[in-house]
Amino acid sequence: MCGIVGYVGRTTAVQPLLKGLKKLEYRGYDSAGIAVVEPHLQVYKTQGRIADLEALFTKGVPQGTLGIGHTRWATHGQPSWENAHPHCDCSEEIAVVHNGIIENYLELRKELEAEGHVFRSETDTEVVSHLVEKYYEGDLGCAVQAAIAQLIGSYALAVVSSRHPNELIAVRQDSPLVIGVGEEEYILASDVPALLDFTRTAWVLDDGQVARITRESVVVFDQHGEQQKPQTIRINWDPVQAEKEGYAHFMLKEIHEQPRAIRQTLAGRLGVRGNLQLAEEIPADLLHGITDVHLIACGTAYHAALYGAYLLQDSTDLQVHAELASEYRYKRVRVDDRTLAIAISQSGETADTLGAIRKAKAAGARILAITNVVGSTLAREADAVMYTHAGPEIAVASTKAYTAQLCCLGLLAAYVQLHLRGAYDPELLRQLLEIPDQMASILQACEERVKEYAGQRLAAASDTFYLGRGLDLASAMEGQLKLKEIAYVHAEALPAGELKHGTLALIEPGVPIVALATQPHLLDKLLSNLREVKARNGEVFLIAMDGERDYSQTADEVLLVPPTHPMLAPLLTALPMQLMAYYAATARGHDVDKPRNLAKSVTVE
Ligand code: AGP
């Protein structure tokens, strides 16, 4: 999820563009660039910080009053000068910046190359500049409209051309874009913070709308060419609130971003009819002849590894193990050239995970990375990479990266099954397409209730327990880690069936227990374990999926998640548990985004 700015107005464009880009730095990026029309197109790019981009202007600033800028968070292609935006057409008259993912870019690129277009980057974005060039017949807005009719995916785009020195074209589809309204000047941005130094009045573009922005006016059209009245907003956020899109913390913002993040994770990989498209990322020889799979990770990513191991064990005859990287590095393991090591890491820089995969690789294993960061050390050292595409995750507590990891693992399990058995469970993939909407409905329905429970019960507790059986145990482990790391409340996750072997001694009146009940074949067993808890007056908050069951004897509170394939339930139950941890932490007055003693990326052993 990159950052976009655009400017057309009375002053030279470079300063407002750089200023806007600086306001987007907090989001994280790997490269940046701007293009200014003066009167030819001038493009400045850097693989590095905005300060490096600024340094390119020490000898003079172009005087053009129209330009676009971008901070890139790599999705297709490594972080590099070539892959940094803006991207130009063959004639270098048109420049484009883009946020989102063009799912059909490979097909489009092949077609355009066959027609003679020459590409200079590995990005999905570059197809847009060549498409605009292809359809250009004197009207830039019409060319952009014709180009986007070819695109499948999500995008916010800003386009300029040296043939139109007073015209900025903007368009959005499933990716935000706002137009700040000034005095004879307009500033376009993907995020509100980039506008605040210019104006507090903005127009919000809707999906499918195209804006033709000049110094004098903004004209907005829908996909049929009908003129539209843009929606005006007054921005009351201060700059710090704006970075968080009005949320109190990045963690809360990232929890709420999950429906969008999962849509991005699925984009281009799972068609609307449930057809899998992973062959580009996972070549057949990566899976050919494997007998063992080691899923290796730390912390939250390890809980995703447990999930992935469960799915692969359930759907194949492979020997599958989830391994903590810090243990794997130093223990005796059977690993050879029939082993597929799947390393899972949000950052791709975790020292223990890197150490573990280096060990597996040295013993002959093939390495598949699942990571959120393009060009990270893990991505570079792996034989193949599946990116989570969750967008930058700023809060130390991982939320959207975790559910995006689960989503990748669901896709991967189906793909491995297809490769080894020639078929996969179509229902799982069909239901996976529903997950983003179901996540949105959970967030809407449960937040207030969870806030009340967490603020009153979890925040006041000294010990809590998270219980689950089967796949719910992996989810319970993630739930308890979240509570510990940001609320600093001791929590322990247990297989519900294990309680009676010792820990039941700690259950006394009022002890909070969060229990998960989404696995139909284990539901009766789980409920009987909960009766043991209720008999000791433990206080149970149950997150369940089956709305037909009577939970009155087993739980004090019940929160139902929408019905889905049991293997996908962890993508849904994660959300209320993330909110529980968040609201327990805020009730205790903690700095949620920067919990004590913890770092976002753990690059030491
Ligand atoms: C997650 O909330 C934690 N901050 C932590 O457990 C994290 O998942 C772990 O350090 C691994 O990080 P990685 O995914 O970047 O490798």
Coordinates of C-alpha atoms and ligand atoms in Angstrom, one line a residue:
M1 CA 0.0 0.0 0.0
C2 CA 2.0 2.9 -1.4
G3 CA 1.5 6.7 -1.0
I4 CA 0.4 9.0 -3.8
V5 CA 0.5 12.8 -4.1
G6 CA -0.3 15.0 -7.0
Y7 CA -0.3 18.8 -7.4
V8 CA -1.6 21.3 -10.0
G9 CA -1.6 25.0 -9.1
R10 CA 0.1 28.3 -9.0
T11 CA 3.5 27.4 -7.5
T12 CA 6.3 25.0 -8.7
A13 CA 5.1 21.5 -8.0
V14 CA 8.2 20.1 -6.5
Q15 CA 7.9 21.6 -3.0
P16 CA 4.3 20.6 -2.4
L17 CA 5.0 17.1 -3.7
L18 CA 8.0 16.6 -1.4
K19 CA 6.1 18.1 1.5
G20 CA 3.1 15.7 0.8
L21 CA 5.4 12.7 0.5
K22 CA 7.2 13.5 3.8
K23 CA 3.8 13.4 5.5
L24 CA 3.3 9.8 4.2
E25 CA 6.7 8.6 5.4
Y26 CA 5.2 7.1 8.6
R27 CA 3.5 4.4 6.4
G28 CA 6.8 2.9 5.5
Y29 CA 8.3 2.7 2.0
D30 CA 11.3 1.5 0.1
S31 CA 11.7 4.0 -2.7
A32 CA 10.2 7.3 -3.8
G33 CA 9.9 9.4 -6.9
I34 CA 8.2 12.4 -8.5
A35 CA 7.5 13.5 -12.1
V36 CA 7.0 17.2 -13.1
V37 CA 5.8 18.6 -16.4
E38 CA 8.1 21.5 -17.4
P39 CA 7.3 21.5 -20.3
H40 CA 8.8 18.1 -21.0
L41 CA 8.3 15.3 -18.4
Q42 CA 11.1 15.3 -15.8
V43 CA 11.3 12.2 -13.6
Y44 CA 13.3 11.9 -10.3
K45 CA 13.5 8.7 -8.4
T46 CA 15.4 7.1 -5.6
Q47 CA 15.7 3.8 -3.9
G48 CA 15.8 5.3 -0.4
R49 CA 14.4 8.0 1.7
I50 CA 12.5 11.2 0.7
A51 CA 15.6 13.1 1.9
D52 CA 17.6 11.4 -0.9
L53 CA 14.9 12.4 -3.4
E54 CA 15.1 16.0 -2.0
A55 CA 18.9 15.9 -2.5
L56 CA 18.4 15.5 -6.3
F57 CA 17.1 19.1 -6.3
T58 CA 20.1 20.8 -4.6
K59 CA 21.3 22.2 -8.0
G60 CA 17.9 23.6 -9.0
V61 CA 14.2 22.9 -9.0
P62 CA 12.1 22.5 -12.1
Q63 CA 9.5 25.2 -12.4
G64 CA 6.6 23.1 -13.7
T65 CA 3.4 23.6 -11.7
L66 CA 2.0 20.1 -12.4
G67 CA 3.4 16.9 -11.0
I68 CA 2.8 13.6 -9.2
G69 CA 4.8 11.8 -6.5
H70 CA 4.9 8.4 -4.8
T71 CA 6.3 6.4 -2.0
R72 CA 6.6 2.7 -2.9
W73 CA 6.0 -0.3 -0.7
A74 CA 7.1 -3.0 -3.1
T75 CA 4.6 -5.6 -4.2
H76 CA 5.7 -6.6 -7.7
G77 CA 9.5 -6.5 -8.2
Q78 CA 12.3 -5.7 -5.7
P79 CA 12.8 -2.2 -4.3
S80 CA 15.0 -0.6 -6.9
W81 CA 15.4 2.6 -8.9
E82 CA 13.8 1.0 -12.0
N83 CA 10.7 -0.2 -10.0
A84 CA 10.2 3.1 -8.1
H85 CA 7.3 5.2 -9.4
P86 CA 6.5 7.2 -11.5
H87 CA 6.4 4.9 -14.5
C88 CA 6.4 6.3 -18.1
D89 CA 5.2 5.2 -21.5
C90 CA 7.6 4.5 -24.4
S91 CA 7.7 8.1 -25.5
E92 CA 8.3 9.3 -21.9
E93 CA 5.4 11.8 -22.3
I94 CA 3.0 10.1 -19.8
A95 CA 3.8 9.3 -16.2
V96 CA 1.7 7.3 -13.7
V97 CA 1.8 6.6 -10.0
H98 CA -0.3 3.8 -8.6
N99 CA -1.4 2.3 -5.3
G100 CA -3.0 -1.2 -5.3
I101 CA -2.5 -4.3 -7.3
I102 CA -3.3 -4.9 -11.0
E103 CA -4.2 -8.5 -11.0
N104 CA -4.1 -9.1 -14.8
Y105 CA -0.9 -7.2 -15.4
L106 CA 1.1 -10.2 -16.8
E107 CA -1.5 -10.8 -19.6
L108 CA -1.7 -7.1 -20.4
R109 CA 2.1 -6.8 -20.4
K110 CA 2.4 -9.7 -22.9
E111 CA -0.2 -8.1 -25.2
L112 CA 1.5 -4.6 -25.0
E113 CA 5.0 -6.1 -25.6
A114 CA 3.6 -7.9 -28.6
E115 CA 2.4 -4.6 -29.9
G116 CA 5.9 -3.1 -29.5
H117 CA 5.7 -1.4 -26.1
V118 CA 9.0 -1.5 -24.2
F119 CA 8.9 -2.0 -20.5
R120 CA 11.6 -0.8 -18.1
S121 CA 10.4 -2.2 -14.7
E122 CA 9.0 -5.4 -13.2
T123 CA 6.0 -3.6 -11.7
D124 CA 2.4 -4.2 -12.4
T125 CA 1.9 -0.4 -12.6
E126 CA 3.9 0.1 -15.8
V127 CA 1.1 -1.5 -17.9
V128 CA -1.0 1.5 -17.0
S129 CA 1.3 4.0 -18.6
H130 CA 1.6 1.9 -21.8
L131 CA -2.2 1.4 -21.9
V132 CA -2.8 5.2 -21.6
E133 CA -0.2 5.7 -24.4
K134 CA -2.0 3.1 -26.5
Y135 CA -5.4 4.7 -26.1
Y136 CA -4.3 8.3 -26.3
E137 CA -6.0 10.3 -29.1
G138 CA -5.6 13.8 -27.8
D139 CA -7.7 13.6 -24.6
L140 CA -5.8 12.3 -21.5
G141 CA -8.9 11.7 -19.4
C142 CA -10.5 9.6 -22.1
A143 CA -7.2 7.6 -22.5
V144 CA -7.1 6.9 -18.8
Q145 CA -10.8 5.8 -18.9
A146 CA -10.1 3.4 -21.8
A147 CA -7.0 2.1 -20.0
I148 CA -8.8 1.3 -16.7
A149 CA -11.5 -0.5 -18.6
Q150 CA -8.8 -3.1 -19.2
L151 CA -7.7 -3.4 -15.6
I152 CA -8.7 -6.1 -13.0
G153 CA -7.7 -5.3 -9.5
S154 CA -7.5 -2.4 -7.1
Y155 CA -6.0 0.9 -7.9
A156 CA -5.6 4.6 -7.1
L157 CA -3.9 6.3 -10.0
A158 CA -2.6 9.7 -10.8
V159 CA -1.6 10.4 -14.4
V160 CA 0.1 13.4 -16.1
S161 CA 1.3 14.0 -19.6
S162 CA 3.7 16.6 -21.1
R163 CA 1.0 17.3 -23.7
H164 CA -1.4 18.5 -21.0
P165 CA 0.7 20.9 -18.8
N166 CA -2.3 21.9 -16.7
E167 CA -4.1 18.6 -16.2
L168 CA -3.9 15.9 -13.6
I169 CA -6.0 12.8 -14.0
A170 CA -7.0 10.8 -11.0
V171 CA -9.0 7.6 -10.7
R172 CA -9.7 5.1 -8.0
Q173 CA -11.0 1.6 -7.5
D174 CA -10.9 0.0 -4.1
S175 CA -8.0 2.2 -3.0
P176 CA -8.5 5.6 -1.4
L177 CA -7.8 9.0 -3.1
V178 CA -8.8 12.5 -1.9
I179 CA -8.4 15.8 -3.6
G180 CA -7.5 18.8 -1.3
V181 CA -9.1 22.0 -2.4
G182 CA -6.9 25.1 -2.2
E183 CA -6.9 28.7 -3.8
E184 CA -6.2 28.0 -7.5
E185 CA -4.4 24.8 -6.5
Y186 CA -5.4 21.3 -5.9
I187 CA -3.4 18.6 -4.1
L188 CA -4.2 15.0 -4.6
A189 CA -3.3 12.3 -2.1
S190 CA -3.9 8.7 -1.1
D191 CA -3.9 9.7 2.6
V192 CA -5.2 12.7 4.5
P193 CA -1.9 13.6 6.2
A194 CA -0.5 14.7 2.9
L195 CA -3.3 17.4 2.6
L196 CA -3.2 19.0 6.0
D197 CA -0.6 21.6 5.4
F198 CA -2.6 22.9 2.4
T199 CA -6.2 22.7 3.2
R200 CA -8.9 21.2 5.4
T201 CA -11.4 20.9 2.6
A202 CA -11.3 17.8 0.4
W203 CA -13.3 15.9 -2.2
V204 CA -13.4 12.2 -1.9
L205 CA -13.4 10.1 -5.1
D206 CA -15.7 7.1 -5.2
D207 CA -14.8 3.8 -6.9
G208 CA -14.8 4.0 -10.7
Q209 CA -14.7 7.8 -10.7
V210 CA -12.2 9.7 -12.9
A211 CA -11.3 13.3 -11.9
R212 CA -9.9 15.8 -14.4
I213 CA -8.1 18.3 -12.2
T214 CA -6.8 21.6 -13.5
R215 CA -5.6 24.8 -11.7
E216 CA -9.1 26.2 -12.3
S217 CA -11.5 23.3 -11.6
V218 CA -12.1 19.7 -10.9
V219 CA -14.5 17.7 -13.1
V220 CA -15.5 14.2 -12.0
F221 CA -16.9 11.5 -14.3
D222 CA -18.2 8.1 -13.6
Q223 CA -17.3 5.0 -15.7
H224 CA -20.0 5.9 -18.2
G225 CA -18.7 9.4 -18.8
E226 CA -21.5 11.0 -16.7
Q227 CA -20.5 14.0 -14.8
Q228 CA -20.7 13.5 -11.0
K229 CA -20.8 15.9 -8.0
P230 CA -17.9 14.9 -5.7
Q231 CA -18.5 14.4 -2.0
T232 CA -17.0 17.3 0.0
I233 CA -15.5 16.6 3.5
R234 CA -14.2 18.9 6.1
I235 CA -11.1 17.4 7.8
N236 CA -11.0 18.0 11.6
W237 CA -8.2 15.6 12.4
D238 CA -4.9 16.9 13.7
P239 CA -1.8 15.6 11.9
V240 CA -1.2 12.7 14.3
Q241 CA -4.8 11.6 14.1
A242 CA -4.7 11.8 10.4
E243 CA -1.7 9.4 10.1
K244 CA -3.9 6.9 11.9
E245 CA -6.9 7.8 9.7
G246 CA -8.7 8.9 12.8
Y247 CA -8.0 5.8 14.8
A248 CA -6.4 6.2 18.2
H249 CA -3.6 3.8 17.4
F250 CA -2.0 2.1 14.4
M251 CA -3.0 -1.2 15.9
L252 CA -6.7 -0.4 15.8
K253 CA -6.3 1.0 12.3
E254 CA -4.6 -2.2 11.2
I255 CA -7.3 -4.4 12.9
H256 CA -9.9 -2.5 10.8
E257 CA -7.8 -2.8 7.7
Q258 CA -8.1 -6.6 7.6
P259 CA -11.0 -6.9 5.2
R260 CA -9.0 -4.8 2.7
A261 CA -5.7 -6.6 3.5
I262 CA -7.3 -10.0 2.8
R263 CA -8.8 -8.8 -0.4
Q264 CA -5.3 -7.8 -1.5
T265 CA -3.8 -11.1 -0.4
L266 CA -6.4 -13.0 -2.5
A267 CA -6.1 -10.6 -5.5
G268 CA -4.7 -12.4 -8.5
R269 CA -4.5 -15.7 -6.7
L270 CA -8.1 -16.8 -6.4
G271 CA -10.5 -16.2 -9.2
V272 CA -14.2 -15.5 -8.5
R273 CA -15.0 -19.1 -9.4
G274 CA -12.5 -20.4 -6.8
N275 CA -9.8 -21.2 -9.3
L276 CA -6.2 -21.0 -7.9
Q277 CA -3.5 -19.1 -9.7
L278 CA -0.3 -19.7 -7.8
A279 CA 2.0 -21.3 -10.4
E280 CA 3.9 -18.1 -11.0
E281 CA 4.9 -17.8 -7.3
I282 CA 5.3 -21.5 -6.5
P283 CA 7.0 -23.3 -9.3
A284 CA 6.2 -27.0 -9.6
D285 CA 9.8 -28.1 -8.9
L286 CA 9.5 -26.5 -5.5
L287 CA 6.9 -29.2 -4.5
H288 CA 8.1 -32.1 -6.7
G289 CA 9.1 -35.1 -4.6
I290 CA 8.8 -33.5 -1.2
T291 CA 8.0 -35.8 1.7
D292 CA 8.4 -33.4 4.7
V293 CA 7.3 -29.9 5.4
H294 CA 8.8 -27.7 8.1
L295 CA 6.9 -24.5 8.8
I296 CA 9.4 -22.2 10.7
A297 CA 8.6 -18.9 12.4
C298 CA 8.6 -16.9 15.6
G299 CA 5.9 -15.4 17.8
T300 CA 2.7 -14.6 15.9
A301 CA 4.1 -16.0 12.7
Y302 CA 4.7 -19.3 14.6
H303 CA 1.0 -19.4 15.4
A304 CA 0.3 -19.0 11.7
A305 CA 2.8 -21.9 11.2
L306 CA 0.7 -24.0 13.5
Y307 CA -2.3 -23.2 11.5
G308 CA -0.5 -24.1 8.2
A309 CA 0.8 -27.3 9.6
Y310 CA -2.8 -28.3 10.7
L311 CA -4.1 -27.6 7.2
L312 CA -1.3 -29.5 5.4
Q313 CA -1.5 -32.5 7.7
D314 CA -5.2 -32.6 7.2
S315 CA -5.1 -32.5 3.4
T316 CA -1.9 -34.4 2.5
D317 CA 0.2 -37.4 3.6
L318 CA 3.3 -35.3 4.1
Q319 CA 5.1 -35.3 7.4
V320 CA 4.4 -31.8 8.6
H321 CA 5.9 -29.9 11.6
A322 CA 5.5 -26.4 12.8
E323 CA 8.8 -25.3 14.3
L324 CA 9.9 -22.4 16.5
A325 CA 12.8 -20.9 14.6
S326 CA 14.9 -20.3 17.8
E327 CA 14.6 -24.0 18.7
Y328 CA 14.9 -25.4 15.2
R329 CA 18.3 -23.7 14.8
Y330 CA 19.9 -25.7 17.5
K331 CA 18.1 -29.1 17.6
R332 CA 18.7 -32.2 15.6
V333 CA 16.2 -32.3 12.8
R334 CA 15.8 -34.6 9.9
V335 CA 16.0 -32.3 6.9
D336 CA 17.2 -33.0 3.4
D337 CA 16.4 -32.3 -0.3
R338 CA 12.9 -33.8 0.1
T339 CA 12.1 -31.2 2.7
L340 CA 10.2 -28.1 2.0
A341 CA 10.9 -25.4 4.6
I342 CA 8.2 -22.7 4.7
A343 CA 9.5 -19.7 6.6
I344 CA 6.8 -17.3 7.8
S345 CA 7.8 -13.7 8.8
Q346 CA 6.0 -10.4 8.6
S347 CA 9.3 -8.5 8.4
G348 CA 11.4 -11.0 6.6
E349 CA 14.2 -9.9 8.9
T350 CA 13.8 -11.9 12.1
A351 CA 17.2 -13.3 13.0
D352 CA 16.0 -16.6 14.4
T353 CA 13.9 -17.3 11.3
L354 CA 16.8 -16.5 9.0
G355 CA 19.2 -18.6 11.0
A356 CA 16.7 -21.6 10.8
I357 CA 16.2 -21.4 7.1
R358 CA 19.9 -21.1 6.4
K359 CA 20.3 -24.3 8.4
A360 CA 17.6 -26.0 6.4
K361 CA 19.0 -24.8 3.1
A362 CA 22.5 -26.0 3.9
A363 CA 21.0 -29.5 4.5
G364 CA 19.4 -29.4 1.0
A365 CA 15.8 -28.2 1.8
R366 CA 13.9 -26.0 -0.6
I367 CA 12.8 -22.7 0.9
L368 CA 9.5 -21.0 0.5
A369 CA 9.1 -17.6 2.2
I370 CA 5.8 -16.2 3.3
T371 CA 6.5 -12.5 4.1
N372 CA 5.0 -9.1 3.9
V373 CA 8.2 -7.2 2.9
V374 CA 9.3 -7.4 -0.7
G375 CA 13.1 -7.5 -1.0
S376 CA 13.5 -8.5 2.7
T377 CA 16.5 -10.8 3.5
L378 CA 14.1 -13.7 3.8
A379 CA 12.6 -13.0 0.4
R380 CA 16.0 -12.8 -1.2
E381 CA 17.3 -16.0 0.4
A382 CA 14.3 -18.1 -0.4
D383 CA 13.8 -20.2 -3.5
A384 CA 10.2 -18.9 -3.9
V385 CA 8.2 -16.2 -2.2
M386 CA 4.5 -15.8 -1.4
Y387 CA 3.9 -12.2 -0.4
T388 CA 1.1 -11.5 2.1
H389 CA 0.3 -8.1 0.5
A390 CA -1.1 -6.9 3.8
G391 CA 0.4 -3.4 3.4
P392 CA 2.8 -1.8 5.9
E393 CA 2.2 -2.9 9.5
I394 CA 3.4 -0.3 11.9
A395 CA 2.1 -1.4 15.3
V396 CA 4.4 -3.8 17.1
A397 CA 1.5 -6.2 17.7
S398 CA 0.9 -8.1 14.5
T399 CA -2.7 -8.2 13.4
K400 CA -3.4 -7.8 9.6
A401 CA -0.1 -9.5 8.7
Y402 CA -1.1 -12.5 10.8
T403 CA -4.5 -13.0 9.1
A404 CA -2.9 -12.4 5.7
Q405 CA -0.4 -15.2 6.6
L406 CA -3.3 -17.5 7.4
C407 CA -4.9 -16.6 4.1
C408 CA -1.7 -17.4 2.2
L409 CA -1.4 -20.7 4.1
G410 CA -5.0 -21.6 3.1
L411 CA -4.2 -20.9 -0.5
L412 CA -1.0 -22.8 -0.2
A413 CA -2.6 -25.9 1.4
A414 CA -5.1 -26.1 -1.4
Y415 CA -2.3 -25.7 -4.0
V416 CA -0.1 -28.4 -2.4
Q417 CA -3.1 -30.7 -2.3
L418 CA -3.8 -30.0 -5.9
H419 CA -0.2 -30.7 -6.8
L420 CA 0.0 -33.9 -4.8
R421 CA -3.5 -35.3 -5.1
G422 CA -4.8 -33.7 -8.3
A423 CA -7.7 -32.1 -6.4
Y424 CA -8.5 -29.8 -3.6
D425 CA -11.5 -28.8 -1.5
P426 CA -13.3 -26.3 -3.6
E427 CA -15.6 -25.3 -0.7
L428 CA -12.6 -24.0 1.3
L429 CA -11.6 -21.7 -1.5
R430 CA -15.2 -20.6 -2.2
Q431 CA -15.6 -19.7 1.4
L432 CA -12.2 -17.9 1.5
L433 CA -13.6 -15.3 -1.0
E434 CA -16.3 -14.5 1.6
I435 CA -13.8 -13.9 4.5
P436 CA -13.2 -10.1 3.8
D437 CA -16.9 -9.3 4.0
Q438 CA -17.3 -11.5 7.1
M439 CA -14.4 -9.8 8.8
A440 CA -16.1 -6.4 8.1
S441 CA -19.3 -7.6 9.6
I442 CA -17.5 -8.9 12.7
L443 CA -15.8 -5.6 13.3
Q444 CA -19.0 -3.8 13.0
A445 CA -21.0 -6.1 15.2
C446 CA -18.7 -6.9 18.0
E447 CA -16.4 -4.0 18.8
E448 CA -18.5 -2.3 21.5
R449 CA -19.2 -5.5 23.2
V450 CA -15.6 -6.7 23.2
K451 CA -14.5 -3.2 24.4
E452 CA -16.8 -3.4 27.4
Y453 CA -15.7 -7.0 28.3
A454 CA -12.0 -6.3 27.8
G455 CA -12.1 -3.0 29.7
Q456 CA -14.0 -4.4 32.6
R457 CA -12.8 -8.0 32.9
L458 CA -9.5 -8.6 31.1
A459 CA -8.0 -5.3 32.1
A460 CA -8.6 -6.1 35.7
A461 CA -7.3 -9.7 35.6
S462 CA -3.9 -11.0 36.7
D463 CA -4.3 -14.4 35.0
T464 CA -6.3 -15.4 32.1
F465 CA -6.7 -18.6 30.1
Y466 CA -7.4 -19.2 26.4
L467 CA -8.8 -22.6 25.5
G468 CA -9.4 -24.4 22.2
R469 CA -9.1 -27.8 20.6
G470 CA -7.7 -28.6 17.2
L471 CA -7.3 -25.6 15.0
D472 CA -8.8 -23.4 17.7
L473 CA -5.8 -24.1 19.8
A474 CA -3.5 -22.3 17.4
S475 CA -5.9 -19.4 17.4
A476 CA -6.0 -19.4 21.3
M477 CA -2.2 -19.2 21.3
E478 CA -2.3 -16.1 19.2
G479 CA -5.1 -14.6 21.3
Q480 CA -3.1 -15.0 24.5
L481 CA 0.1 -13.6 23.0
K482 CA -1.7 -10.5 21.9
L483 CA -3.1 -9.9 25.4
K484 CA 0.3 -10.4 27.0
E485 CA 2.3 -8.2 24.6
I486 CA 0.2 -5.1 24.8
A487 CA -2.0 -5.4 27.9
Y488 CA 0.7 -7.0 30.1
V489 CA -1.8 -9.4 31.5
H490 CA -0.6 -12.9 32.1
A491 CA -2.3 -15.3 29.7
E492 CA -1.9 -19.0 28.9
A493 CA -3.3 -20.9 26.0
L494 CA -4.2 -24.5 26.6
P495 CA -5.7 -27.4 24.7
A496 CA -9.1 -27.6 26.5
G497 CA -8.7 -31.3 27.0
E498 CA -5.4 -30.7 29.0
L499 CA -7.1 -28.5 31.7
K500 CA -8.0 -31.5 33.9
H501 CA -4.3 -32.7 33.9
G502 CA -3.2 -29.8 36.1
T503 CA -4.2 -26.3 35.2
L504 CA -7.8 -26.7 36.4
A505 CA -6.3 -26.2 39.9
L506 CA -5.9 -22.5 39.0
I507 CA -9.5 -22.0 38.0
E508 CA -11.4 -20.2 40.7
P509 CA -14.4 -17.9 40.8
G510 CA -14.1 -15.0 38.4
V511 CA -10.9 -16.1 36.5
P512 CA -11.5 -15.0 32.9
I513 CA -11.4 -17.7 30.3
V514 CA -11.6 -17.0 26.6
A515 CA -12.7 -20.2 24.8
L516 CA -13.0 -20.9 21.1
A517 CA -15.5 -23.3 19.6
T518 CA -15.5 -23.4 15.8
Q519 CA -14.5 -27.0 15.1
P520 CA -17.7 -29.0 14.7
H521 CA -16.1 -32.4 15.3
L522 CA -14.6 -31.2 18.6
L523 CA -17.5 -29.1 19.8
D524 CA -19.0 -31.6 22.3
K525 CA -15.6 -32.3 23.8
L526 CA -14.9 -28.6 24.2
L527 CA -18.2 -27.9 25.8
S528 CA -17.7 -30.7 28.3
N529 CA -14.3 -29.2 29.2
L530 CA -16.0 -25.8 29.7
R531 CA -18.5 -27.4 32.1
E532 CA -15.5 -28.3 34.2
V533 CA -14.5 -24.7 34.2
K534 CA -18.1 -23.5 35.0
A535 CA -18.2 -26.0 37.9
R536 CA -15.3 -24.0 39.5
N537 CA -17.1 -20.7 38.7
G538 CA -14.6 -19.7 36.1
E539 CA -16.0 -16.9 33.9
V540 CA -16.2 -18.0 30.2
F541 CA -16.3 -15.7 27.2
L542 CA -17.0 -18.1 24.3
I543 CA -16.3 -17.3 20.7
A544 CA -18.4 -19.8 18.7
M545 CA -19.6 -20.4 15.2
D546 CA -22.6 -22.7 15.5
G547 CA -25.6 -20.4 16.3
E548 CA -28.0 -23.3 16.9
R549 CA -26.3 -24.7 20.0
D550 CA -27.3 -23.9 23.5
Y551 CA -24.3 -22.5 25.4
S552 CA -26.1 -21.4 28.5
Q553 CA -24.5 -24.0 30.7
T554 CA -21.0 -23.5 29.4
A555 CA -20.4 -19.8 28.9
D556 CA -21.2 -16.4 30.6
E557 CA -21.0 -14.6 27.3
V558 CA -21.1 -15.9 23.7
L559 CA -19.9 -14.1 20.6
L560 CA -20.9 -15.7 17.3
V561 CA -18.7 -15.4 14.2
P562 CA -20.4 -15.9 10.8
P563 CA -20.4 -19.5 9.6
T564 CA -17.5 -20.5 7.4
H565 CA -15.5 -23.5 6.5
P566 CA -14.0 -24.8 9.9
M567 CA -10.5 -24.5 8.4
L568 CA -11.0 -20.8 7.8
A569 CA -12.5 -20.0 11.2
P570 CA -9.2 -18.7 12.6
L571 CA -9.3 -15.9 10.1
L572 CA -12.5 -14.7 11.8
T573 CA -11.9 -15.5 15.5
A574 CA -8.6 -13.6 15.4
L575 CA -10.5 -10.3 15.2
P576 CA -12.4 -10.3 18.4
M577 CA -9.3 -11.5 20.2
Q578 CA -7.2 -8.7 18.7
L579 CA -9.9 -6.2 19.9
M580 CA -9.9 -7.8 23.3
A581 CA -6.2 -7.3 23.7
Y582 CA -6.4 -3.8 22.3
Y583 CA -9.2 -2.6 24.6
A584 CA -7.7 -4.3 27.7
A585 CA -4.4 -2.4 26.9
T586 CA -6.1 0.9 26.4
A587 CA -8.1 0.5 29.6
R588 CA -4.8 0.0 31.4
G589 CA -3.4 3.1 29.8
H590 CA -0.6 1.4 27.8
D591 CA 1.2 2.7 24.7
V592 CA -0.4 0.1 22.5
D593 CA 1.7 0.7 19.4
K594 CA 5.0 0.5 21.2
P595 CA 4.7 -2.1 24.0
R596 CA 7.4 -2.2 26.6
N597 CA 10.5 -4.3 25.9
L598 CA 9.4 -5.2 22.4
A599 CA 10.5 -4.3 18.9
K600 CA 8.7 -4.6 15.6
S601 CA 11.5 -6.5 14.0
V602 CA 13.7 -8.7 16.1
T603 CA 17.0 -8.8 14.2
V604 CA 19.0 -10.2 17.1
E605 CA 19.1 -13.8 18.4
Ligands
AGP1 C1 3.6 -10.1 17.0 O1 2.5 -9.5 17.6 C2 4.9 -10.0 17.7 N1 5.2 -8.6 17.8 C3 6.0 -11.0 17.4 O2 5.6 -12.2 18.0 C4 6.3 -11.3 15.9 O3 5.3 -12.0 15.3 C5 7.6 -12.1 15.9 O4 8.7 -11.3 16.4 C6 8.0 -12.5 14.5 O5 8.2 -11.4 13.6 P1 8.2 -11.6 12.1 O6 6.9 -12.0 11.6 O7 8.6 -10.2 11.5 O8 9.3 -12.6 11.7

